[in-house]
C-alpha cells in the first residue's frame, strides 16, 4: 500500500483542473484584480448555499471573526465567550478588538461548547458567544442561542471547519447573528491561498463588515471609519465558486471515510467522535482519543500513515496568552484533550481501501501497545 497522506490537496486540483484553470484565466482576462464580478458572484452563491441573505468576502478566517466582532461594536472592556479547545484564531479575533476571550470547556464526546457551562461564565461585561463547529461537528446551536437570547448576547458561529455541515437538517451558515468562514486550502471548501467570508441575514451588519474590510470606505477616497484592508481575492473567489459546486459531493466522500472508521474502530478502546442525532457533520477532521498517542502516531507514521494533532497546545497555555494568567490545570478538559487527540487522514480523495487500511492499522497499533 502506498503511503497515505493526511490530506491530498494536489488531487483536489487535478480533479477540477480544467474548471479551475478556466476560472483563473477568466479573472486574469477581466482586468479586475480586486473586488469585481468574481467576488460578487461567489458571495451570492455562497450566501444562497448557506441560507443567508448576505455573504461578505474577506481576506481570511481570522479577519472574518475579527471584523464581525468590531462591526458588532465589541471592544475594550468587553468579554466574549470562546471554547477552551479551539484553534487560536477564535481567541485572537477577540483580543484584536481589545476585548477579553473568556474560555468555556467543551463536552468531551463532541468536543464542542458545553451549553451547561456557558451561563456560569457570563458576567455584566459579556457581549457575545463564539460557538465553533469544531472538526466540522455542529455545536448545539439551539441550546446556545437560547442562552444568548436570555442574556442579550450576540451569537457568532466560527464555521471555519464546517462548510456543508447541517444542524437539525438546516445548513450551517444562518443560525447565529453572523457565521464566519475560512477558505484556507485545507478546509472543506478551500481556496488556493487564503480567503474568508461572513454570512448573515442582518443587512446593516453585512454593510458594516464590508466597510471595515475596505478601508472604512464605501466610495473611493471617502473614509467613514478607520478600516482595514481585508478583501477576498477575485482569483480565489472564482476558484471557490467552482469548488462550491462540488462541496456536497466531496463532503459525501468524507462521510464514507468517516463511516468506515466508525465501523471498524468501534471494536477497540479508542474514543470515537460522538455524533448527536441532530448533527450532520462535515467531517473536516476525524479525531479519535488515544492514551498512548505518541507511540501510536509514530507507529502509524512508520507504516506510511500520516496523522496530525488538532491542537497540541490549547490557547490559554500558549506564550501569546501568558499575560492572561491561566496556568496549567485551569482548563483541565481542554488540556486533557490536547494530550490525547489524534486526527486520522480524511478527505475527498481517499478511497474506501485507504480508509480500511488506516483503521485496521490503527486497531493493530492499539492492540500492540497494550
Ligand atoms: C482555520 C480556522 C480559522 C482561521 O482561518 P484562517 O483563514 O486561517 O485565518 C479560525 N477558526 C477555526 C476554528 C479554524 O479552523
Short mmCIF file of C-alpha atoms and ligand atoms in Angstrom, two decimals:
data_model
loop_
_atom_site.label_atom_id
_atom_site.label_comp_id
_atom_site.label_asym_id
_atom_site.label_seq_id
_atom_site.Cartn_x
_atom_site.Cartn_y
_atom_site.Cartn_z
CA UNK A 1 0.00 0.00 0.00
CA UNK A 2 1.44 3.41 -0.91
CA UNK A 3 1.73 5.99 1.87
CA UNK A 4 -1.47 7.72 2.92
CA UNK A 5 -1.08 11.48 3.37
CA UNK A 6 -3.25 13.32 5.87
CA UNK A 7 -4.91 15.24 3.03
CA UNK A 8 -4.10 15.23 -0.69
CA UNK A 9 -4.60 18.82 -1.88
CA UNK A 10 -2.98 18.21 -5.26
CA UNK A 11 -5.55 15.52 -6.03
CA UNK A 12 -8.28 18.11 -5.46
CA UNK A 13 -6.70 20.39 -8.05
CA UNK A 14 -6.16 17.52 -10.51
CA UNK A 15 -9.82 16.54 -10.40
CA UNK A 16 -11.03 20.07 -11.20
CA UNK A 17 -8.03 21.31 -13.19
CA UNK A 18 -9.92 22.32 -16.33
CA UNK A 19 -12.65 24.21 -14.48
CA UNK A 20 -10.17 25.88 -12.12
CA UNK A 21 -7.76 26.92 -14.86
CA UNK A 22 -10.68 28.36 -16.82
CA UNK A 23 -11.93 30.29 -13.77
CA UNK A 24 -8.47 31.74 -13.11
CA UNK A 25 -7.89 32.85 -16.68
CA UNK A 26 -11.35 34.41 -16.68
CA UNK A 27 -10.28 36.72 -13.86
CA UNK A 28 -6.91 37.43 -15.47
CA UNK A 29 -8.66 38.32 -18.73
CA UNK A 30 -11.21 40.55 -16.95
CA UNK A 31 -8.60 43.05 -15.74
CA UNK A 32 -10.38 43.32 -12.34
CA UNK A 33 -7.88 42.06 -9.79
CA UNK A 34 -9.50 43.42 -6.63
CA UNK A 35 -13.27 43.06 -5.92
CA UNK A 36 -15.40 42.88 -9.09
CA UNK A 37 -17.66 40.28 -10.65
CA UNK A 38 -15.90 37.09 -9.48
CA UNK A 39 -16.18 38.16 -5.85
CA UNK A 40 -19.81 39.30 -6.15
CA UNK A 41 -20.76 36.12 -7.92
CA UNK A 42 -19.17 33.88 -5.27
CA UNK A 43 -20.70 35.94 -2.46
CA UNK A 44 -24.15 35.46 -3.97
CA UNK A 45 -23.78 31.71 -4.45
CA UNK A 46 -22.22 31.16 -1.02
CA UNK A 47 -24.95 33.17 0.76
CA UNK A 48 -27.51 31.08 -1.08
CA UNK A 49 -25.76 27.83 -0.15
CA UNK A 50 -25.75 28.90 3.50
CA UNK A 51 -29.38 30.02 3.55
CA UNK A 52 -28.27 33.54 4.50
CA UNK A 53 -29.19 36.76 2.72
CA UNK A 54 -25.63 38.18 2.70
CA UNK A 55 -22.10 36.90 2.32
CA UNK A 56 -19.18 39.28 2.64
CA UNK A 57 -15.82 38.06 1.36
CA UNK A 58 -12.77 38.92 3.47
CA UNK A 59 -9.08 38.03 3.37
CA UNK A 60 -9.11 35.05 5.76
CA UNK A 61 -10.99 33.31 8.56
CA UNK A 62 -9.34 35.26 11.35
CA UNK A 63 -10.41 38.57 9.79
CA UNK A 64 -13.92 37.19 9.33
CA UNK A 65 -14.28 36.82 13.11
CA UNK A 66 -12.34 39.97 13.98
CA UNK A 67 -14.26 42.28 11.62
CA UNK A 68 -17.58 40.75 12.69
CA UNK A 69 -16.88 41.45 16.37
CA UNK A 70 -15.79 45.02 15.54
CA UNK A 71 -18.86 45.56 13.38
CA UNK A 72 -20.93 44.49 16.38
CA UNK A 73 -19.24 47.23 18.41
CA UNK A 74 -17.31 44.83 20.63
CA UNK A 75 -14.17 46.41 22.07
CA UNK A 76 -12.08 47.16 25.16
CA UNK A 77 -13.74 46.20 28.45
CA UNK A 78 -16.00 43.65 26.77
CA UNK A 79 -15.86 39.89 27.24
CA UNK A 80 -16.63 37.25 24.63
CA UNK A 81 -17.14 33.58 25.42
CA UNK A 82 -14.96 31.22 23.38
CA UNK A 83 -14.29 27.48 23.50
CA UNK A 84 -11.26 26.44 25.57
CA UNK A 85 -10.25 23.90 22.90
CA UNK A 86 -10.34 25.77 19.61
CA UNK A 87 -7.79 26.92 17.05
CA UNK A 88 -6.19 30.08 18.45
CA UNK A 89 -7.77 32.30 15.75
CA UNK A 90 -11.07 32.29 17.68
CA UNK A 91 -9.32 33.81 20.70
CA UNK A 92 -7.10 36.17 18.69
CA UNK A 93 -10.09 37.75 16.94
CA UNK A 94 -11.49 38.75 20.34
CA UNK A 95 -8.11 40.03 21.54
CA UNK A 96 -7.60 42.03 18.34
CA UNK A 97 -10.75 44.03 19.21
CA UNK A 98 -9.28 44.84 22.62
CA UNK A 99 -11.89 42.59 24.26
CA UNK A 100 -11.20 39.58 26.52
CA UNK A 101 -11.75 35.97 25.44
CA UNK A 102 -13.43 34.02 28.25
CA UNK A 103 -12.95 30.27 27.75
CA UNK A 104 -15.65 27.68 28.37
CA UNK A 105 -14.89 23.96 28.38
CA UNK A 106 -16.38 21.51 25.85
CA UNK A 107 -18.50 18.38 26.06
CA UNK A 108 -15.91 15.64 25.69
CA UNK A 109 -17.78 13.42 23.23
CA UNK A 110 -18.47 16.15 20.67
CA UNK A 111 -15.52 18.45 21.50
CA UNK A 112 -17.96 21.38 21.25
CA UNK A 113 -19.01 24.13 23.70
CA UNK A 114 -20.93 22.75 26.65
CA UNK A 115 -24.13 24.83 26.93
CA UNK A 116 -24.41 23.90 30.61
CA UNK A 117 -21.14 25.69 31.35
CA UNK A 118 -21.79 28.89 29.39
CA UNK A 119 -24.11 30.63 31.82
CA UNK A 120 -21.59 30.40 34.68
CA UNK A 121 -19.07 32.30 32.53
CA UNK A 122 -21.41 35.21 31.75
CA UNK A 123 -20.73 38.49 33.57
CA UNK A 124 -22.06 42.05 33.24
CA UNK A 125 -19.32 42.64 30.64
CA UNK A 126 -20.16 39.69 28.36
CA UNK A 127 -21.22 40.82 24.87
CA UNK A 128 -21.13 37.68 22.77
CA UNK A 129 -20.60 33.95 22.42
CA UNK A 130 -18.47 32.42 19.67
CA UNK A 131 -19.58 28.84 19.07
CA UNK A 132 -17.04 26.90 17.00
CA UNK A 133 -18.27 23.92 14.97
CA UNK A 134 -15.04 22.12 15.74
CA UNK A 135 -13.85 19.37 13.38
CA UNK A 136 -16.97 20.06 11.27
CA UNK A 137 -19.35 18.83 14.01
CA UNK A 138 -22.14 21.33 14.61
CA UNK A 139 -22.30 22.73 18.13
CA UNK A 140 -25.68 22.59 19.91
CA UNK A 141 -26.89 25.85 18.40
CA UNK A 142 -30.46 25.91 19.77
CA UNK A 143 -29.25 25.49 23.34
CA UNK A 144 -26.53 28.13 22.91
CA UNK A 145 -28.89 30.52 21.12
CA UNK A 146 -31.38 30.31 23.99
CA UNK A 147 -28.66 31.37 26.43
CA UNK A 148 -27.53 34.19 24.11
CA UNK A 149 -31.10 35.46 23.81
CA UNK A 150 -31.75 35.23 27.53
CA UNK A 151 -28.72 37.43 28.23
CA UNK A 152 -28.97 39.74 25.21
CA UNK A 153 -25.70 38.47 23.72
CA UNK A 154 -24.54 38.20 20.11
CA UNK A 155 -24.11 34.67 18.80
CA UNK A 156 -21.26 34.27 16.35
CA UNK A 157 -20.56 30.88 14.78
CA UNK A 158 -16.98 30.13 13.78
CA UNK A 159 -17.72 27.74 10.92
CA UNK A 160 -14.17 27.62 9.54
CA UNK A 161 -14.31 23.80 9.73
CA UNK A 162 -17.96 23.26 8.93
CA UNK A 163 -18.71 24.03 5.26
CA UNK A 164 -21.71 21.90 4.36
CA UNK A 165 -22.45 20.65 7.89
CA UNK A 166 -26.09 20.65 8.98
CA UNK A 167 -27.85 21.25 12.29
CA UNK A 168 -31.34 19.76 12.61
CA UNK A 169 -31.45 19.47 8.82
CA UNK A 170 -30.54 23.09 8.13
CA UNK A 171 -27.21 24.11 6.63
CA UNK A 172 -24.74 25.80 8.95
CA UNK A 173 -24.48 29.41 7.86
CA UNK A 174 -27.55 31.27 9.06
CA UNK A 175 -28.39 30.25 12.65
CA UNK A 176 -26.48 32.87 14.64
CA UNK A 177 -26.25 36.65 14.13
CA UNK A 178 -23.19 36.05 11.99
CA UNK A 179 -21.33 32.99 10.77
CA UNK A 180 -17.64 33.24 9.93
CA UNK A 181 -15.76 31.15 7.39
CA UNK A 182 -12.20 30.39 6.36
CA UNK A 183 -11.25 29.15 2.91
CA UNK A 184 -7.71 28.18 3.92
CA UNK A 185 -6.62 25.48 1.44
CA UNK A 186 -7.11 22.52 3.78
CA UNK A 187 -10.70 23.39 4.76
CA UNK A 188 -13.66 21.52 3.25
CA UNK A 189 -14.22 24.50 0.94
CA UNK A 190 -10.63 25.56 0.40
CA UNK A 191 -9.10 28.13 -1.93
CA UNK A 192 -5.63 28.03 -3.49
CA UNK A 193 -4.42 30.54 -0.93
CA UNK A 194 -6.09 32.48 1.88
CA UNK A 195 -9.71 33.55 1.91
CA UNK A 196 -12.63 34.08 4.26
CA UNK A 197 -16.23 35.26 4.49
CA UNK A 198 -19.04 36.17 6.85
CA UNK A 199 -22.63 35.10 6.23
CA UNK A 200 -25.52 36.85 7.94
CA UNK A 201 -29.09 37.89 7.36
CA UNK A 202 -28.52 41.27 9.01
CA UNK A 203 -28.04 43.77 6.16
CA UNK A 204 -26.68 46.52 8.40
CA UNK A 205 -24.10 44.16 9.89
CA UNK A 206 -23.05 42.93 6.44
CA UNK A 207 -22.59 46.51 5.26
CA UNK A 208 -20.53 47.40 8.29
CA UNK A 209 -18.24 44.36 7.85
CA UNK A 210 -17.78 45.28 4.19
CA UNK A 211 -16.98 48.85 5.18
CA UNK A 212 -14.41 47.73 7.79
CA UNK A 213 -12.72 45.37 5.31
CA UNK A 214 -12.41 48.06 2.65
CA UNK A 215 -10.51 50.85 4.41
CA UNK A 216 -13.70 52.11 6.03
CA UNK A 217 -14.71 53.36 2.61
CA UNK A 218 -17.91 52.98 0.60
CA UNK A 219 -16.88 55.47 -2.04
CA UNK A 220 -13.28 55.68 -3.17
CA UNK A 221 -11.23 58.17 -1.12
CA UNK A 222 -14.10 58.81 1.31
CA UNK A 223 -13.30 57.10 4.59
CA UNK A 224 -16.11 56.88 7.14
CA UNK A 225 -14.20 54.87 9.76
CA UNK A 226 -10.64 53.66 10.38
CA UNK A 227 -10.95 50.40 8.48
CA UNK A 228 -8.70 47.57 7.37
CA UNK A 229 -7.69 46.07 4.06
CA UNK A 230 -9.31 42.64 4.15
CA UNK A 231 -10.92 41.62 0.89
CA UNK A 232 -11.50 38.26 -0.74
CA UNK A 233 -9.15 37.93 -3.72
CA UNK A 234 -11.10 37.57 -7.02
CA UNK A 235 -8.89 34.72 -8.28
CA UNK A 236 -9.65 32.82 -5.08
CA UNK A 237 -13.34 33.76 -5.35
CA UNK A 238 -13.51 32.36 -8.89
CA UNK A 239 -11.88 29.10 -7.76
CA UNK A 240 -14.18 28.89 -4.73
CA UNK A 241 -17.19 29.29 -6.99
CA UNK A 242 -16.06 26.21 -8.91
CA UNK A 243 -15.35 24.24 -5.76
CA UNK A 244 -18.66 25.21 -4.12
CA UNK A 245 -20.40 23.25 -6.88
CA UNK A 246 -18.57 20.12 -5.71
CA UNK A 247 -18.76 20.66 -1.96
CA UNK A 248 -21.71 18.40 -1.19
CA UNK A 249 -20.31 15.56 -3.26
CA UNK A 250 -16.87 15.91 -1.73
CA UNK A 251 -18.38 16.00 1.77
CA UNK A 252 -20.28 12.82 0.90
CA UNK A 253 -16.94 11.16 0.13
CA UNK A 254 -15.62 12.31 3.51
CA UNK A 255 -18.74 10.80 5.09
CA UNK A 256 -17.89 7.41 3.57
CA UNK A 257 -14.39 7.52 5.06
CA UNK A 258 -15.88 8.52 8.43
CA UNK A 259 -18.40 5.69 8.37
CA UNK A 260 -15.66 3.15 7.64
CA UNK A 261 -13.66 4.49 10.58
CA UNK A 262 -16.68 4.45 12.88
CA UNK A 263 -17.47 0.92 11.82
CA UNK A 264 -14.03 -0.68 12.12
CA UNK A 265 -12.87 1.27 15.16
CA UNK A 266 -15.98 0.56 17.21
CA UNK A 267 -14.32 -2.72 18.21
CA UNK A 268 -11.48 -1.09 20.10
CA UNK A 269 -10.91 1.22 23.00
CA UNK A 270 -10.21 4.42 21.12
CA UNK A 271 -12.72 7.11 21.88
CA UNK A 272 -14.60 7.94 18.69
CA UNK A 273 -16.38 11.19 17.82
CA UNK A 274 -19.91 11.24 19.20
CA UNK A 275 -22.47 12.42 16.65
CA UNK A 276 -25.74 13.61 18.25
CA UNK A 277 -28.86 12.69 16.27
CA UNK A 278 -29.41 16.33 15.25
CA UNK A 279 -25.96 16.69 13.72
CA UNK A 280 -24.75 16.08 10.19
CA UNK A 281 -21.02 16.74 10.44
CA UNK A 282 -18.94 17.97 7.51
CA UNK A 283 -16.17 15.62 8.70
CA UNK A 284 -13.47 18.23 8.26
CA UNK A 285 -11.42 16.17 10.71
CA UNK A 286 -11.89 12.69 12.13
CA UNK A 287 -10.48 12.93 15.63
CA UNK A 288 -10.04 9.99 17.98
CA UNK A 289 -8.69 9.99 21.52
CA UNK A 290 -5.91 7.57 22.40
CA UNK A 291 -3.95 7.38 25.62
CA UNK A 292 -0.58 6.28 24.16
CA UNK A 293 -0.82 8.91 21.45
CA UNK A 294 2.90 9.49 20.87
CA UNK A 295 3.59 5.78 20.39
CA UNK A 296 0.54 5.23 18.18
CA UNK A 297 1.28 8.24 15.99
CA UNK A 298 4.91 7.17 15.49
CA UNK A 299 3.90 3.58 14.69
CA UNK A 300 1.32 4.76 12.12
CA UNK A 301 3.94 7.04 10.57
CA UNK A 302 6.33 4.08 10.31
CA UNK A 303 3.56 2.31 8.37
CA UNK A 304 3.19 5.24 5.97
CA UNK A 305 0.06 6.73 7.55
CA UNK A 306 0.20 10.45 8.26
CA UNK A 307 -1.80 11.77 11.22
CA UNK A 308 -1.94 15.25 12.77
CA UNK A 309 -2.89 16.77 16.12
CA UNK A 310 -5.60 19.43 16.38
CA UNK A 311 -4.37 21.00 18.59
CA UNK A 312 -1.31 20.10 20.67
CA UNK A 313 -1.46 23.19 22.95
CA UNK A 314 -4.68 24.96 23.93
CA UNK A 315 -4.68 28.77 23.50
CA UNK A 316 -4.53 29.53 27.24
CA UNK A 317 -1.17 27.74 27.55
CA UNK A 318 0.41 29.49 24.55
CA UNK A 319 3.04 32.16 25.17
CA UNK A 320 0.69 34.52 23.30
CA UNK A 321 -1.73 34.33 26.25
CA UNK A 322 0.84 34.26 29.06
CA UNK A 323 -0.42 37.64 30.30
CA UNK A 324 -3.93 36.28 30.78
CA UNK A 325 -2.50 34.28 33.69
CA UNK A 326 -4.23 30.94 33.02
CA UNK A 327 -1.81 28.27 34.17
CA UNK A 328 -1.72 24.52 33.52
CA UNK A 329 -4.68 22.91 35.28
CA UNK A 330 -7.02 25.87 34.82
CA UNK A 331 -8.88 24.30 31.86
CA UNK A 332 -8.48 20.57 32.52
CA UNK A 333 -10.73 19.26 29.73
CA UNK A 334 -9.00 21.27 27.01
CA UNK A 335 -5.65 20.22 28.42
CA UNK A 336 -6.51 16.54 28.55
CA UNK A 337 -7.92 16.61 25.01
CA UNK A 338 -4.76 18.32 23.75
CA UNK A 339 -2.76 15.42 25.14
CA UNK A 340 -4.89 12.66 23.60
CA UNK A 341 -6.48 13.79 20.32
CA UNK A 342 -5.27 12.30 17.06
CA UNK A 343 -6.63 13.29 13.64
CA UNK A 344 -6.77 10.43 11.14
CA UNK A 345 -6.39 11.06 7.40
CA UNK A 346 -9.68 12.16 5.82
CA UNK A 347 -10.55 13.92 2.60
CA UNK A 348 -12.50 13.69 -0.65
CA UNK A 349 -9.66 11.89 -2.39
CA UNK A 350 -9.26 8.99 -0.01
CA UNK A 351 -10.62 5.66 -1.20
CA UNK A 352 -12.55 3.16 0.91
CA UNK A 353 -9.49 0.91 0.72
CA UNK A 354 -7.35 3.71 2.13
CA UNK A 355 -9.81 4.19 4.98
CA UNK A 356 -9.89 0.48 5.77
CA UNK A 357 -6.11 0.35 5.69
CA UNK A 358 -5.84 3.26 8.16
CA UNK A 359 -8.46 1.83 10.51
CA UNK A 360 -7.09 -1.73 10.59
CA UNK A 361 -3.57 -0.44 11.15
CA UNK A 362 -4.76 1.80 13.98
CA UNK A 363 -6.54 -1.19 15.57
CA UNK A 364 -3.37 -3.23 15.27
CA UNK A 365 -1.18 -0.47 16.76
CA UNK A 366 -3.51 -0.10 19.72
CA UNK A 367 -3.56 -3.83 20.42
CA UNK A 368 0.23 -3.99 20.27
CA UNK A 369 0.63 -1.01 22.58
CA UNK A 370 -1.18 -2.84 25.40
C1 LIG B 1 -8.86 27.75 10.09
C2 LIG B 1 -9.58 28.30 11.25
C3 LIG B 1 -9.68 29.68 11.50
C4 LIG B 1 -8.85 30.72 10.80
O1 LIG B 1 -8.88 30.72 9.46
P1 LIG B 1 -7.71 31.43 8.60
O2 LIG B 1 -8.31 31.52 7.25
O3 LIG B 1 -6.52 30.53 8.66
O4 LIG B 1 -7.44 32.77 9.20
C5 LIG B 1 -10.49 30.12 12.52
N1 LIG B 1 -11.15 29.25 13.31
C6 LIG B 1 -11.06 27.92 13.14
C7 LIG B 1 -11.85 27.02 14.04
C8 LIG B 1 -10.27 27.40 12.11
O5 LIG B 1 -10.17 26.08 11.96
#
